[in-house]
Short mmCIF file of C-alpha atoms in Angstrom, two decimals:
data_model
loop_
_atom_site.label_atom_id
_atom_site.label_comp_id
_atom_site.label_asym_id
_atom_site.label_seq_id
_atom_site.Cartn_x
_atom_site.Cartn_y
_atom_site.Cartn_z
CA UNK A 465 63.10 124.43 105.93
CA UNK A 466 64.69 123.57 102.57
CA UNK A 467 61.33 123.89 100.81
CA UNK A 468 60.72 127.23 102.54
CA UNK A 469 64.05 128.46 101.20
CA UNK A 470 63.14 127.43 97.65
CA UNK A 471 59.74 129.09 97.98
CA UNK A 472 61.50 132.27 99.13
CA UNK A 473 63.74 132.20 96.05
CA UNK A 474 60.69 131.49 93.91
CA UNK A 475 59.03 134.57 95.37
CA UNK A 476 62.12 136.62 94.53
CA UNK A 477 61.95 135.34 90.95
CA UNK A 478 58.36 136.50 90.74
CA UNK A 479 58.81 139.95 92.28
CA UNK A 480 61.85 140.66 90.06
CA UNK A 481 59.91 139.63 86.98
CA UNK A 482 62.37 136.86 86.16
CA UNK A 483 65.12 139.41 85.60
CA UNK A 484 67.86 137.03 86.84
CA UNK A 485 66.38 133.82 85.45
CA UNK A 486 68.32 133.76 82.18
CA UNK A 487 71.58 134.40 84.05
CA UNK A 488 70.83 131.53 86.45
CA UNK A 489 70.02 129.18 83.58
CA UNK A 490 73.26 130.13 81.82
CA UNK A 491 75.31 129.58 84.98
CA UNK A 492 73.59 126.25 85.47
CA UNK A 493 74.65 125.02 82.03
CA UNK A 494 78.31 125.49 83.00
CA UNK A 495 77.82 122.62 85.43
CA UNK A 496 76.65 120.14 82.78
CA UNK A 497 78.78 117.21 81.65
CA UNK A 498 79.72 118.35 78.14
CA UNK A 499 81.04 121.78 79.22
CA UNK A 500 82.92 119.99 82.02
CA UNK A 501 84.55 117.59 79.56
CA UNK A 502 85.47 120.42 77.19
CA UNK A 503 87.16 122.45 79.94
CA UNK A 504 88.99 119.39 81.29
CA UNK A 505 90.16 118.42 77.80
CA UNK A 506 91.54 121.82 76.83
CA UNK A 507 93.36 122.18 80.15
CA UNK A 508 94.88 118.72 79.75
CA UNK A 509 95.88 118.93 76.09
CA UNK A 510 96.84 122.57 75.74
CA UNK A 511 97.62 124.20 79.10
CA UNK A 512 99.06 121.89 81.75
CA UNK A 513 99.04 118.11 81.48
CA UNK A 514 99.62 117.45 85.17
CA UNK A 515 96.92 119.90 86.23
CA UNK A 516 94.56 118.25 83.76
CA UNK A 517 95.36 114.78 85.12
CA UNK A 518 94.57 115.93 88.65
CA UNK A 519 91.25 117.47 87.62
CA UNK A 520 90.27 114.44 85.56
CA UNK A 521 91.05 112.09 88.45
CA UNK A 522 89.07 114.22 90.87
CA UNK A 523 86.15 114.43 88.46
CA UNK A 524 86.20 110.63 88.15
CA UNK A 525 86.14 110.24 91.93
CA UNK A 526 83.25 112.68 92.15
CA UNK A 527 81.21 110.97 89.45
CA UNK A 528 81.46 107.68 91.35
CA UNK A 529 80.52 109.31 94.65
CA UNK A 530 77.64 111.18 93.07
CA UNK A 531 76.35 107.98 91.48
CA UNK A 532 76.46 106.00 94.72
CA UNK A 533 74.79 108.81 96.71
CA UNK A 534 71.95 109.40 94.26
CA UNK A 535 70.75 105.80 94.14
CA UNK A 536 71.31 105.27 97.87
CA UNK A 537 69.37 108.27 99.18
CA UNK A 538 66.77 108.27 96.35
CA UNK A 539 65.60 111.81 97.20
CA UNK A 540 62.84 113.13 95.00
CA UNK A 541 63.03 116.52 93.31
CA UNK A 542 61.66 119.52 95.26
CA UNK A 543 58.48 119.94 93.18
CA UNK A 544 57.65 116.26 93.71
CA UNK A 545 57.99 116.69 97.46
CA UNK A 546 55.94 119.89 97.47
CA UNK A 547 53.71 120.99 94.58
CA UNK A 548 54.14 124.64 95.56
CA UNK A 549 57.69 124.56 94.19
CA UNK A 550 57.59 125.51 90.52
CA UNK A 551 60.96 125.20 88.78
CA UNK A 552 61.70 127.17 85.65
CA UNK A 553 60.19 125.37 82.62
CA UNK A 554 63.44 125.73 80.64
CA UNK A 555 65.38 123.52 83.07
CA UNK A 556 62.82 121.04 84.34
CA UNK A 557 63.09 118.72 81.33
CA UNK A 558 66.80 118.12 82.05
CA UNK A 559 66.29 117.75 85.81
CA UNK A 560 65.41 114.09 85.78
CA UNK A 561 66.12 111.38 88.31
CA UNK A 562 66.86 111.88 91.97
CA UNK A 563 67.78 115.20 93.51
CA UNK A 564 70.52 114.45 96.06
CA UNK A 565 73.32 115.36 95.57
CA UNK A 566 73.59 117.94 92.80
CA UNK A 567 75.45 116.64 89.76
CA UNK A 568 75.97 120.15 88.38
CA UNK A 569 77.60 121.24 91.63
CA UNK A 570 79.69 118.07 91.55
CA UNK A 571 81.02 119.00 88.10
CA UNK A 572 81.64 122.63 89.07
CA UNK A 573 83.46 121.67 92.26
CA UNK A 574 85.62 119.14 90.42
CA UNK A 575 86.82 121.69 87.88
CA UNK A 576 86.61 125.22 89.24
CA UNK A 577 86.82 124.15 92.88
CA UNK A 578 89.69 121.82 92.04
CA UNK A 579 91.54 124.70 90.41
CA UNK A 580 90.84 126.93 93.41
CA UNK A 581 92.63 124.42 95.64
CA UNK A 582 95.86 124.89 93.70
CA UNK A 583 98.04 127.27 95.70
CA UNK A 584 100.26 128.04 92.70
CA UNK A 585 97.40 130.04 91.19
CA UNK A 586 97.02 133.69 92.17
CA UNK A 587 94.73 134.53 95.08
CA UNK A 588 92.36 136.73 93.00
CA UNK A 589 91.98 133.92 90.46
CA UNK A 590 91.27 131.37 93.17
CA UNK A 591 88.66 133.63 94.73
CA UNK A 592 87.04 134.03 91.32
CA UNK A 593 86.96 130.26 90.85
CA UNK A 594 85.32 129.77 94.25
CA UNK A 595 82.73 132.37 93.28
CA UNK A 596 81.97 130.44 90.08
CA UNK A 597 81.35 127.25 92.08
CA UNK A 598 79.09 129.08 94.52
CA UNK A 599 77.13 130.77 91.73
CA UNK A 600 76.61 127.52 89.81
CA UNK A 601 75.43 125.79 92.99
CA UNK A 602 73.14 128.69 93.89
CA UNK A 603 71.73 128.74 90.35
CA UNK A 604 70.43 125.21 90.92
CA UNK A 605 68.49 126.51 93.91
CA UNK A 606 67.31 129.63 92.09
CA UNK A 607 65.82 127.69 89.17
CA UNK A 608 64.10 125.36 91.65
CA UNK A 609 65.58 121.96 90.79
CA UNK A 610 67.74 121.32 93.88
CA UNK A 611 67.49 121.90 97.62
CA UNK A 612 70.27 123.64 99.57
CA UNK A 613 71.47 120.32 101.02
CA UNK A 614 71.75 118.86 97.51
CA UNK A 615 74.20 121.63 96.66
CA UNK A 616 76.07 121.90 99.96
CA UNK A 617 76.74 118.18 100.34
CA UNK A 618 77.90 117.92 96.74
CA UNK A 619 80.24 120.86 97.31
CA UNK A 620 81.75 119.45 100.53
CA UNK A 621 82.17 115.93 99.12
CA UNK A 622 83.61 117.42 95.93
CA UNK A 623 86.30 119.35 97.79
CA UNK A 624 87.24 116.28 99.87
CA UNK A 625 87.60 114.14 96.76
CA UNK A 626 89.63 116.77 94.92
CA UNK A 627 92.02 116.74 97.89
CA UNK A 628 92.07 112.95 97.56
CA UNK A 629 93.02 113.36 93.89
CA UNK A 630 95.90 115.62 94.91
CA UNK A 631 97.07 112.97 97.34
CA UNK A 632 96.80 110.31 94.64
CA UNK A 633 99.07 112.34 92.37
CA UNK A 634 101.59 112.81 95.18
CA UNK A 635 101.56 109.08 95.97
CA UNK A 636 102.21 108.20 92.33
CA UNK A 637 105.14 110.63 92.27
CA UNK A 638 106.62 108.80 95.27
CA UNK A 639 105.66 105.29 94.09
CA UNK A 640 105.24 105.27 90.28
CA UNK A 641 104.64 101.52 90.22
CA UNK A 642 101.35 102.00 92.09
CA UNK A 643 99.67 103.47 89.00
CA UNK A 644 98.33 99.99 88.18
CA UNK A 645 96.85 99.63 91.67
CA UNK A 646 95.16 103.04 91.43
CA UNK A 647 93.69 102.15 88.04
CA UNK A 648 92.44 98.77 89.26
CA UNK A 649 90.81 100.36 92.31
CA UNK A 650 89.06 102.97 90.17
CA UNK A 651 87.83 100.29 87.76
CA UNK A 652 86.67 98.17 90.70
CA UNK A 653 84.75 101.17 92.03
CA UNK A 654 83.01 101.51 88.68
CA UNK A 655 82.12 97.82 88.60
CA UNK A 656 80.80 98.03 92.17
CA UNK A 657 78.61 101.00 91.21
CA UNK A 658 77.18 99.14 88.21
CA UNK A 659 76.41 96.03 90.27
CA UNK A 660 74.87 98.13 93.03
CA UNK A 661 72.73 100.07 90.54
CA UNK A 662 71.57 96.82 88.93
CA UNK A 663 70.62 94.83 91.99
CA UNK A 664 69.50 97.37 94.61
CA UNK A 665 65.83 98.14 95.20
CA UNK A 666 64.33 101.51 94.29
CA UNK A 667 61.22 103.41 95.43
CA UNK A 668 58.31 102.59 93.12
CA UNK A 669 56.01 105.59 93.62
CA UNK A 670 53.54 106.67 90.93
CA UNK A 671 52.07 110.07 90.13
CA UNK A 672 48.40 110.86 89.54
CA UNK A 673 48.70 109.84 85.89
CA UNK A 674 50.03 106.41 86.85
CA UNK A 675 53.62 107.09 85.79
CA UNK A 676 56.67 106.26 87.88
CA UNK A 677 57.91 109.36 89.69
CA UNK A 678 61.49 108.29 88.97
CA UNK A 679 62.32 105.49 86.56
CA UNK A 680 64.81 103.10 88.24
CA UNK A 681 66.12 102.02 84.85
CA UNK A 682 67.20 105.56 84.03
CA UNK A 683 68.95 105.90 87.38
CA UNK A 684 70.79 102.63 86.75
CA UNK A 685 71.87 103.88 83.31
CA UNK A 686 73.15 107.13 84.83
CA UNK A 687 75.23 105.09 87.29
CA UNK A 688 76.64 103.04 84.40
CA UNK A 689 77.66 106.29 82.71
CA UNK A 690 79.52 107.44 85.81
CA UNK A 691 81.29 104.10 86.03
CA UNK A 692 82.29 104.30 82.36
CA UNK A 693 83.72 107.80 82.64
CA UNK A 694 85.73 106.94 85.74
CA UNK A 695 87.13 103.69 84.35
CA UNK A 696 87.98 105.40 81.06
CA UNK A 697 89.84 108.21 82.82
CA UNK A 698 92.05 105.87 84.83
CA UNK A 699 92.62 103.26 82.11
CA UNK A 700 93.48 106.04 79.65
CA UNK A 701 95.76 107.66 82.23
CA UNK A 702 97.65 104.42 82.79
CA UNK A 703 97.99 103.75 79.06
CA UNK A 704 99.21 107.29 78.40
CA UNK A 705 101.75 107.02 81.25
CA UNK A 706 103.14 103.73 80.02
CA UNK A 707 102.90 104.12 76.23
CA UNK A 708 102.85 107.81 75.25
CA UNK A 709 104.00 110.25 77.96
CA UNK A 710 103.00 113.27 75.92
CA UNK A 711 103.83 116.85 76.86
CA UNK A 712 101.36 119.73 76.95
CA UNK A 713 104.24 122.10 76.19
CA UNK A 714 104.38 123.67 72.76
CA UNK A 715 104.04 126.86 70.76
CA UNK A 716 100.83 128.88 70.86
CA UNK A 717 100.05 127.64 67.35
CA UNK A 718 100.48 124.01 68.43
CA UNK A 719 98.27 124.47 71.50
CA UNK A 720 95.53 126.16 69.49
CA UNK A 721 95.66 123.46 66.86
CA UNK A 722 95.36 120.71 69.49
CA UNK A 723 92.42 122.45 71.08
CA UNK A 724 90.51 122.96 67.84
CA UNK A 725 90.76 119.47 66.36
CA UNK A 726 90.67 117.78 69.75
CA UNK A 727 87.40 119.53 70.69
CA UNK A 728 85.86 118.84 67.28
CA UNK A 729 86.71 115.18 67.71
CA UNK A 730 85.27 115.15 71.21
CA UNK A 731 81.97 116.55 69.94
CA UNK A 732 81.83 113.70 67.42
CA UNK A 733 82.64 111.11 70.07
CA UNK A 734 80.19 112.65 72.54
CA UNK A 735 77.19 112.55 70.21
CA UNK A 736 77.28 110.51 66.94
CA UNK A 737 79.73 107.87 68.19
CA UNK A 738 77.93 107.58 71.51
CA UNK A 739 74.59 107.15 69.75
CA UNK A 740 75.99 104.40 67.53
CA UNK A 741 77.49 102.55 70.50
CA UNK A 742 74.24 102.75 72.46
CA UNK A 743 72.30 101.52 69.43
CA UNK A 744 74.57 98.48 69.14
CA UNK A 745 74.90 97.75 72.87
CA UNK A 746 71.60 98.12 74.72
CA UNK A 747 70.73 99.63 78.10
CA UNK A 748 73.31 100.53 80.75
CA UNK A 749 76.13 98.54 79.19
CA UNK A 750 76.02 100.66 76.05
CA UNK A 751 75.97 103.86 78.08
CA UNK A 752 78.97 102.69 80.11
CA UNK A 753 80.98 101.71 77.01
CA UNK A 754 80.16 105.02 75.30
CA UNK A 755 81.29 107.07 78.32
CA UNK A 756 84.39 104.89 78.68
CA UNK A 757 85.31 105.70 75.06
CA UNK A 758 84.73 109.42 75.63
CA UNK A 759 87.17 109.40 78.55
CA UNK A 760 89.78 107.29 76.73
CA UNK A 761 89.57 109.65 73.77
CA UNK A 762 90.38 112.59 76.04
CA UNK A 763 93.03 111.02 78.25
CA UNK A 764 94.81 108.67 75.83
CA UNK A 765 93.82 108.95 72.15
CA UNK A 766 94.32 112.69 71.66
CA UNK A 767 97.66 112.78 73.55
CA UNK A 768 98.85 109.83 71.44
CA UNK A 769 97.90 111.64 68.23
CA UNK A 770 99.46 114.89 69.46
CA UNK A 771 102.74 113.10 70.20
CA UNK A 772 102.76 111.24 66.86
CA UNK A 773 102.01 114.16 64.56
CA UNK A 774 104.08 116.78 66.39
CA UNK A 775 107.09 114.45 66.58
CA UNK A 776 106.70 113.62 62.89
CA UNK A 777 106.52 117.31 61.97
CA UNK A 778 109.61 118.10 64.05
CA UNK A 779 111.59 115.32 62.32
CA UNK A 780 110.52 116.53 58.88
CA UNK A 781 111.56 120.09 59.68
CA UNK A 782 114.94 118.87 60.99
CA UNK A 783 115.52 116.87 57.79
CA UNK A 784 114.82 119.86 55.57
CA UNK A 785 117.15 122.25 57.40
CA UNK A 786 120.39 121.19 55.61
CA UNK A 787 118.68 121.54 52.23
CA UNK A 788 117.44 125.02 53.10
CA UNK A 789 120.95 126.02 54.15
#
């Protein structure tokens, strides 16, 4: 039935002359990791620190869950299961590895779905955010790289884990000393995922050309990435709580400044720095360390720099006031 649904959407693509294809591809990109990290970072640094912490925690939970599910179910992509399914050429190169559950939907649910769960936001805004999640998930079906169950399961699990992130924040408010326990559990989850990805068995099916349908090594590396991001989020969160305690409050000029240099730094950390780390440290370990550093940069390093430079500027301005008078 899932293949029939994808073939129906494929038929619609054909009869409409691909009119909606570019829109679907664009929507799909909003569920990728880099856009997710950029949105999470700006919310955390410039808009609302607590909201950003909640979203980052939930995203970390979802990356772990997505990693465990992918290498447990080991579901092949739709076009591997049925050659009649023909995904759009522009997205097939990035749709590697196993199909279930959808990582793009996981990212969208963590951010836009997580925001939609916040009752303090207006109802029209929350409805719009839900629509974004639905459209991103549907776009993965439209372009032919995921089945409906890939999307639906990722969406349901994503919502459950975002509610778990809300509960985590509430528990820490009631018992601040448990932040260490939460961090240790998240790190332990990452370690468990890496060990599981390393030692489990994978399907070893080959295509007509004699190539592995899905390379187990790549799937293990992807799991190491998820573990690195999650550990980095929680370790950075604990360090920021204990050592920095920055505030996202500030003037519009301050917020814009944080966003600009923070994002530029993230782009450097995400690509050149990550490439250097992976060149020095091979295989999954390098991927995990690189993703750990990306998360620590977002959650701890930038807040620490914000606090240092803005406090320094405030002191300098206070010292010059008597002279100006």
